[in-house]
Amino acid sequence: MKQELKDVLEYMLEITQKAGADECDAILNKGESFSLSAQNGDIDKYKVSGSEVLGVRVIKDSKVGISYTESFDKDALNLAASSAVENALNSEENEYEHILATKGEMIEPCEFTKEDVSIEEKIDFCLRLESEVKKKDKRVQSVPYNGYAENEASSYYLSSSGLFGFHNEYYQSCYTSALLQAQNQSSMYYHSSIGRSFSELDLESCVEKSIYHAAQWLDAKALSTGNYDIIFTTDAFSEILNCFSLIYSGKSAMEGTNPYVDYLNQKVMNSALTIKDSPKYQKAFFKYHFDSEGQEHKDLHLIQDGVLKSFYHNSVTANYFGLETTAHAARSPKGGLGVRGTTRVISAGTLSNNELESGEYLEIHSLQGLHSGADAISGEFSFAASGYLCRDGQRKAPVKGITVSGNFYKMMKEIHLIGDEQLSDAQRGFFAPKLRFEKMSVAGS
Amino acid sequence: MLEKSIANDIIFEALSLGADFCDIFVEKTQVESLMMNTSKLKDLKTGVDFGIGIRLIFGHKALYGYTNSNKRDELIKLTKVLAQKYKVETSHIKDVEFKTRHPHLVPFINDQSVELSEKIAKLHEIDKQVRQKNDFISQVNISLLLKKQNIEVFDSEGLHIKDYRPYCRLATSAVAKDAGEQAVGSWAPGVRGGYEFVKGLDVDWLADYTAKQAVNVLKAKHCPAGKMPVVIDNGFGGVIFHEACGHSLETTSVEKKASEFWDKKGEVIANEALSAVDDGTLDHLWGSLSVDDEGMQTQKTQLIKNGVLENFLCDRLGEIKTGHPRTGSARRESYKFAPASRMRNTFIEAGNYKLDELLAAMGDGLYAKSMGGGSVNPGTGEFNFSVQEGYLVKNGKLTEAVKGATLIGKGGDIMKNISMVADNLDYAAGTCGSVSGGVPVTVGQPAVKVDEILVGGKA
């Protein structure tokens, strides 16, 4: 923690209150990163960065204003303070938003130690992300996307109520891809790894998975259009859930766009399904201790036995609905107050893999068009997909050039089977058993 | 924004350390953002982004760093950190004489300042009108973004150039609700210009368009799945070319052979009915530039002429790696990204047919009136994009509205399947995400007929 940055925050609050704020809080984020990528046996991208940003939120006459700056000289800070107050004066009354009257310090435990790794080792590691892929298969045309990165981010918070918070995060990551081409057919797959230390990065797994799936799909065909049972990989299913994450949002409920707004304590999903937000889940990569309003995170049941139990709330959405905050406030220096989940965990069911994977089904590994092919308001989705046609747990044929379509809200009611083994996505931020969906619409040849 | 003497010191340091080339990108952007929902102004914020990006090129290597500091010591330190691994001590480096150039200005809509209260009143007017259009409208969300980006570029060839880029975008979405079902309609025009653009909008038309689209989608049936002919209408329909072909023509993909067209210059890659350009010089358009983010004057680039691939979109590094000439297409979201070859205003040129002729020639199929977004893997050419508002066509006539359709295919295949091009060219604003971040782009096209494409929907 740097005292000079804490001093900047204290100065910011002082001048903002002098400018006329009734209440205010400020967030200061500082980030440093380093990244590399390789092409044709040499490093082609080498990036070093450092950035700082400070955002202030003002409550004035029950109205809210926000301003931010990336420059910390006094003129820039004064402008940010006066702009935030002016924005509040021009805004409309918001009876629900206040700075929480919490005092004290919240300093999150440091969960990493930096290794002493030379720049040469990092460059060698990055070059191997390309060369190891090329060595594996003569059909590799290129390794267009590969890289090594390390990121450190610190966040400082101070409110006019006297609450100070500090959070520091450090992690490393790597990724690679294989673009294969043969006989006018091409295919590509990409895999990544994340770790707290250099030695934790799994280069071999990135290489193996990229090559394996790209090679399999080089000769893949589309299936006939029809209805198929589908099991998504944990990564693919996590991506689908993220497309529809507004169903948990107290903010979208308040704004009238959450389709579940009128369904609290009613059954909205299969009754065998329980989904929990678990901020300190033991197996998760990131642990979350406090939210952006300084409230301590705790486990929250979102769905219990298919029944909607809660939305994510901050103090504003909680006030609106006459509830207590669930400590899921989210705010960046450049943004207003929102809500955000942490690690989502779907409880395991009772079926063994043998039972879950009996008969014919599609195993979907890769989805494209997630940002455009999903309509969170209506629940309709249609994604391009790649995977394998399987029977009794065995992959029988690679499949690509298909779309998988449906309605998310109906799909979650009609989950066919739930496995008994809990799996995680590659980023260790989502945990779920295998779920089998019956007779989904697939378009192909 | 950055003293010339400091820029000179940075470049001197970079060249002394053996860099073949060095450029400095300085950015100061003022942002004003208003968001309205539940008929209330919910979020009003302003801010200033400021940062400096330094790029050193050693052969084919690009070393890039950025910082929020404009202090000489910090910037020299960053330059040294960047070069630490690749430095080759060099002597006889001369100071750079910067020749300040004034860019050719692409005209933009007047951006004189307007009182905040006037903008808030406009959002209320839009909110009210959309709600009045149909009883099924349950919610309206409106956001207004105003950006004033000032940039400055210095490079080791003596370039010093400044540019001012005002941007204005208004996004409106309407939610229609009936018996537990919801659907959304949206429209989000943007210009290189200021708030005058919003003042000139036809609010009644905007309200009618978004409300109608939401209600049409609400009442729509599921789109049938399978291969079929599709007529894609103008404006944002141009996302088909952007995704299916445009990204594969950026040297960012070409230089890695991660483009199905990387070795096809001069060859037929599309139906002869199709000609396409990427033009950064068009007045007011959201993707227009005076100079690109390497300080080069932007230009109009003919990408495809009568089906033949004529040019790629190229930045400095792309030119070094591929030999294709620069096209004034180096772009980045902000100083936090190194520049890369990117699209600007990309569109299929107008043909001679009328939309009705395309529908009649199609007979039975899908009419995609408006498109959502999409994405592509340039390496394989596999793309996808969603249909926001679609209708089934029987015997050349529109029948029922359909929802949930996605179009997928390979760029090379689809470009050959566009057999008819209408005369109703129009443009639409979008934000394109890629290696150098999200940049404002325009997509555009007249209506086109695709003879066959896979439609994802209900099997």
PDB file of N, CA and C in Angstrom, chain A residues 90-92 251 255 257, chain B residues 33-45 116-131 139-145 170-174:
ATOM      1  N   ASN A  90     -26.926  19.068 -11.351  1.00  0.00           N
ATOM      2  CA  ASN A  90     -27.698  18.966 -12.593  1.00  0.00           C
ATOM      3  C   ASN A  90     -28.493  17.673 -12.690  1.00  0.00           C
ATOM      4  N   SER A  91     -28.233  16.758 -11.771  1.00  0.00           N
ATOM      5  CA  SER A  91     -28.886  15.458 -11.829  1.00  0.00           C
ATOM      6  C   SER A  91     -30.292  15.523 -11.235  1.00  0.00           C
ATOM      7  N   GLU A  92     -30.965  14.379 -11.213  1.00  0.00           N
ATOM      8  CA  GLU A  92     -32.313  14.345 -10.650  1.00  0.00           C
ATOM      9  C   GLU A  92     -32.282  13.657  -9.293  1.00  0.00           C
ATOM     10  N   LYS A 251     -30.084  -4.523  -9.741  1.00  0.00           N
ATOM     11  CA  LYS A 251     -30.139  -3.246 -10.484  1.00  0.00           C
ATOM     12  C   LYS A 251     -31.075  -3.381 -11.683  1.00  0.00           C
ATOM     13  N   GLU A 255     -34.630  -1.581 -12.471  1.00  0.00           N
ATOM     14  CA  GLU A 255     -34.849  -0.840 -13.714  1.00  0.00           C
ATOM     15  C   GLU A 255     -35.891  -1.499 -14.619  1.00  0.00           C
ATOM     16  N   THR A 257     -35.867  -4.427 -16.216  1.00  0.00           N
ATOM     17  CA  THR A 257     -35.454  -5.249 -17.357  1.00  0.00           C
ATOM     18  C   THR A 257     -35.118  -6.680 -16.960  1.00  0.00           C
TER      19      THR A 257
ATOM     20  N   SER B  33     -21.155  11.620 -20.035  1.00  0.00           N
ATOM     21  CA  SER B  33     -22.071  10.508 -20.265  1.00  0.00           C
ATOM     22  C   SER B  33     -23.332  10.675 -19.426  1.00  0.00           C
ATOM     23  N   LEU B  34     -24.483  10.504 -20.075  1.00  0.00           N
ATOM     24  CA  LEU B  34     -25.772  10.601 -19.383  1.00  0.00           C
ATOM     25  C   LEU B  34     -26.541   9.308 -19.644  1.00  0.00           C
ATOM     26  N   MET B  35     -27.131   8.750 -18.617  1.00  0.00           N
ATOM     27  CA  MET B  35     -27.939   7.542 -18.793  1.00  0.00           C
ATOM     28  C   MET B  35     -29.283   7.724 -18.117  1.00  0.00           C
ATOM     29  N   MET B  36     -30.333   7.361 -18.863  1.00  0.00           N
ATOM     30  CA  MET B  36     -31.685   7.491 -18.317  1.00  0.00           C
ATOM     31  C   MET B  36     -32.387   6.141 -18.367  1.00  0.00           C
ATOM     32  N   ASN B  37     -32.994   5.756 -17.263  1.00  0.00           N
ATOM     33  CA  ASN B  37     -33.946   4.637 -17.286  1.00  0.00           C
ATOM     34  C   ASN B  37     -35.002   4.884 -16.228  1.00  0.00           C
ATOM     35  N   THR B  38     -36.079   4.119 -16.298  1.00  0.00           N
ATOM     36  CA  THR B  38     -37.273   4.356 -15.478  1.00  0.00           C
ATOM     37  C   THR B  38     -37.671   5.841 -15.501  1.00  0.00           C
ATOM     38  N   SER B  39     -37.465   6.449 -16.668  1.00  0.00           N
ATOM     39  CA  SER B  39     -37.824   7.857 -16.910  1.00  0.00           C
ATOM     40  C   SER B  39     -37.073   8.826 -16.002  1.00  0.00           C
ATOM     41  N   LYS B  40     -35.961   8.384 -15.446  1.00  0.00           N
ATOM     42  CA  LYS B  40     -35.158   9.264 -14.588  1.00  0.00           C
ATOM     43  C   LYS B  40     -33.713   9.271 -15.050  1.00  0.00           C
ATOM     44  N   LEU B  41     -33.081  10.421 -14.915  1.00  0.00           N
ATOM     45  CA  LEU B  41     -31.649  10.481 -15.198  1.00  0.00           C
ATOM     46  C   LEU B  41     -30.930   9.766 -14.066  1.00  0.00           C
ATOM     47  N   LYS B  42     -30.285   8.619 -14.371  1.00  0.00           N
ATOM     48  CA  LYS B  42     -29.721   7.787 -13.310  1.00  0.00           C
ATOM     49  C   LYS B  42     -28.215   7.942 -13.167  1.00  0.00           C
ATOM     50  N   ASP B  43     -27.568   8.373 -14.207  1.00  0.00           N
ATOM     51  CA  ASP B  43     -26.118   8.384 -14.164  1.00  0.00           C
ATOM     52  C   ASP B  43     -25.619   9.568 -14.986  1.00  0.00           C
ATOM     53  N   LEU B  44     -24.980  10.481 -14.334  1.00  0.00           N
ATOM     54  CA  LEU B  44     -24.420  11.646 -15.023  1.00  0.00           C
ATOM     55  C   LEU B  44     -22.958  11.739 -14.614  1.00  0.00           C
ATOM     56  N   LYS B  45     -22.073  11.541 -15.569  1.00  0.00           N
ATOM     57  CA  LYS B  45     -20.662  11.571 -15.189  1.00  0.00           C
ATOM     58  C   LYS B  45     -19.816  12.275 -16.243  1.00  0.00           C
ATOM     59  N   LEU B 116     -26.316  21.455 -20.039  1.00  0.00           N
ATOM     60  CA  LEU B 116     -26.669  20.111 -19.604  1.00  0.00           C
ATOM     61  C   LEU B 116     -28.188  19.935 -19.514  1.00  0.00           C
ATOM     62  N   SER B 117     -28.855  20.991 -19.056  1.00  0.00           N
ATOM     63  CA  SER B 117     -30.316  20.894 -18.878  1.00  0.00           C
ATOM     64  C   SER B 117     -31.014  20.617 -20.205  1.00  0.00           C
ATOM     65  N   GLU B 118     -30.457  21.153 -21.298  1.00  0.00           N
ATOM     66  CA  GLU B 118     -31.057  20.915 -22.619  1.00  0.00           C
ATOM     67  C   GLU B 118     -30.917  19.449 -23.017  1.00  0.00           C
ATOM     68  N   LYS B 119     -29.762  18.876 -22.700  1.00  0.00           N
ATOM     69  CA  LYS B 119     -29.540  17.460 -23.033  1.00  0.00           C
ATOM     70  C   LYS B 119     -30.472  16.564 -22.208  1.00  0.00           C
ATOM     71  N   ILE B 120     -30.614  16.904 -20.924  1.00  0.00           N
ATOM     72  CA  ILE B 120     -31.491  16.097 -20.060  1.00  0.00           C
ATOM     73  C   ILE B 120     -32.934  16.190 -20.553  1.00  0.00           C
ATOM     74  N   ALA B 121     -33.329  17.383 -20.951  1.00  0.00           N
ATOM     75  CA  ALA B 121     -34.698  17.562 -21.466  1.00  0.00           C
ATOM     76  C   ALA B 121     -34.916  16.728 -22.729  1.00  0.00           C
ATOM     77  N   LYS B 122     -33.881  16.625 -23.570  1.00  0.00           N
ATOM     78  CA  LYS B 122     -33.997  15.838 -24.804  1.00  0.00           C
ATOM     79  C   LYS B 122     -34.191  14.353 -24.471  1.00  0.00           C
ATOM     80  N   LEU B 123     -33.461  13.863 -23.474  1.00  0.00           N
ATOM     81  CA  LEU B 123     -33.617  12.460 -23.101  1.00  0.00           C
ATOM     82  C   LEU B 123     -35.027  12.196 -22.575  1.00  0.00           C
ATOM     83  N   HIS B 124     -35.549  13.130 -21.805  1.00  0.00           N
ATOM     84  CA  HIS B 124     -36.927  12.982 -21.316  1.00  0.00           C
ATOM     85  C   HIS B 124     -37.916  12.954 -22.481  1.00  0.00           C
ATOM     86  N   GLU B 125     -37.663  13.800 -23.478  1.00  0.00           N
ATOM     87  CA  GLU B 125     -38.560  13.855 -24.646  1.00  0.00           C
ATOM     88  C   GLU B 125     -38.556  12.510 -25.381  1.00  0.00           C
ATOM     89  N   ILE B 126     -37.365  11.955 -25.559  1.00  0.00           N
ATOM     90  CA  ILE B 126     -37.269  10.665 -26.253  1.00  0.00           C
ATOM     91  C   ILE B 126     -37.971   9.576 -25.437  1.00  0.00           C
ATOM     92  N   ASP B 127     -37.694   9.559 -24.135  1.00  0.00           N
ATOM     93  CA  ASP B 127     -38.301   8.561 -23.245  1.00  0.00           C
ATOM     94  C   ASP B 127     -39.831   8.608 -23.349  1.00  0.00           C
ATOM     95  N   LYS B 128     -40.348   9.818 -23.290  1.00  0.00           N
ATOM     96  CA  LYS B 128     -41.809   9.995 -23.319  1.00  0.00           C
ATOM     97  C   LYS B 128     -42.392   9.513 -24.646  1.00  0.00           C
ATOM     98  N   GLN B 129     -41.720   9.891 -25.726  1.00  0.00           N
ATOM     99  CA  GLN B 129     -42.271   9.542 -27.047  1.00  0.00           C
ATOM    100  C   GLN B 129     -42.231   8.041 -27.298  1.00  0.00           C
ATOM    101  N   VAL B 130     -41.141   7.385 -26.876  1.00  0.00           N
ATOM    102  CA  VAL B 130     -41.062   5.929 -27.093  1.00  0.00           C
ATOM    103  C   VAL B 130     -42.187   5.253 -26.317  1.00  0.00           C
ATOM    104  N   ARG B 131     -42.390   5.659 -25.061  1.00  0.00           N
ATOM    105  CA  ARG B 131     -43.429   5.039 -24.227  1.00  0.00           C
ATOM    106  C   ARG B 131     -44.821   5.255 -24.815  1.00  0.00           C
ATOM    107  N   GLN B 139     -40.357  -0.436 -20.619  1.00  0.00           N
ATOM    108  CA  GLN B 139     -39.169   0.243 -20.138  1.00  0.00           C
ATOM    109  C   GLN B 139     -38.415   0.866 -21.311  1.00  0.00           C
ATOM    110  N   VAL B 140     -37.764   1.980 -21.035  1.00  0.00           N
ATOM    111  CA  VAL B 140     -36.939   2.640 -22.057  1.00  0.00           C
ATOM    112  C   VAL B 140     -35.586   3.001 -21.418  1.00  0.00           C
ATOM    113  N   ASN B 141     -34.523   2.639 -22.084  1.00  0.00           N
ATOM    114  CA  ASN B 141     -33.180   3.016 -21.628  1.00  0.00           C
ATOM    115  C   ASN B 141     -32.532   3.895 -22.693  1.00  0.00           C
ATOM    116  N   ILE B 142     -31.961   4.999 -22.245  1.00  0.00           N
ATOM    117  CA  ILE B 142     -31.328   5.927 -23.191  1.00  0.00           C
ATOM    118  C   ILE B 142     -29.956   6.319 -22.642  1.00  0.00           C
ATOM    119  N   SER B 143     -28.972   6.298 -23.509  1.00  0.00           N
ATOM    120  CA  SER B 143     -27.666   6.808 -23.078  1.00  0.00           C
ATOM    121  C   SER B 143     -27.141   7.778 -24.128  1.00  0.00           C
ATOM    122  N   LEU B 144     -26.495   8.817 -23.639  1.00  0.00           N
ATOM    123  CA  LEU B 144     -25.884   9.816 -24.516  1.00  0.00           C
ATOM    124  C   LEU B 144     -24.402   9.921 -24.144  1.00  0.00           C
ATOM    125  N   LEU B 145     -23.556   9.732 -25.135  1.00  0.00           N
ATOM    126  CA  LEU B 145     -22.116   9.815 -24.899  1.00  0.00           C
ATOM    127  C   LEU B 145     -21.535  10.939 -25.757  1.00  0.00           C
ATOM    128  N   LEU B 170     -25.961   8.450 -29.440  1.00  0.00           N
ATOM    129  CA  LEU B 170     -27.199   8.329 -28.670  1.00  0.00           C
ATOM    130  C   LEU B 170     -27.718   6.913 -28.853  1.00  0.00           C
ATOM    131  N   ALA B 171     -27.920   6.198 -27.764  1.00  0.00           N
ATOM    132  CA  ALA B 171     -28.437   4.827 -27.856  1.00  0.00           C
ATOM    133  C   ALA B 171     -29.769   4.746 -27.128  1.00  0.00           C
ATOM    134  N   THR B 172     -30.771   4.237 -27.824  1.00  0.00           N
ATOM    135  CA  THR B 172     -32.099   4.090 -27.228  1.00  0.00           C
ATOM    136  C   THR B 172     -32.527   2.637 -27.346  1.00  0.00           C
ATOM    137  N   SER B 173     -33.009   2.071 -26.262  1.00  0.00           N
ATOM    138  CA  SER B 173     -33.592   0.732 -26.360  1.00  0.00           C
ATOM    139  C   SER B 173     -34.940   0.726 -25.647  1.00  0.00           C
ATOM    140  N   ALA B 174     -35.864   0.017 -26.250  1.00  0.00           N
ATOM    141  CA  ALA B 174     -37.216  -0.087 -25.701  1.00  0.00           C
ATOM    142  C   ALA B 174     -37.487  -1.547 -25.388  1.00  0.00           C
TER     143      ALA B 174
END
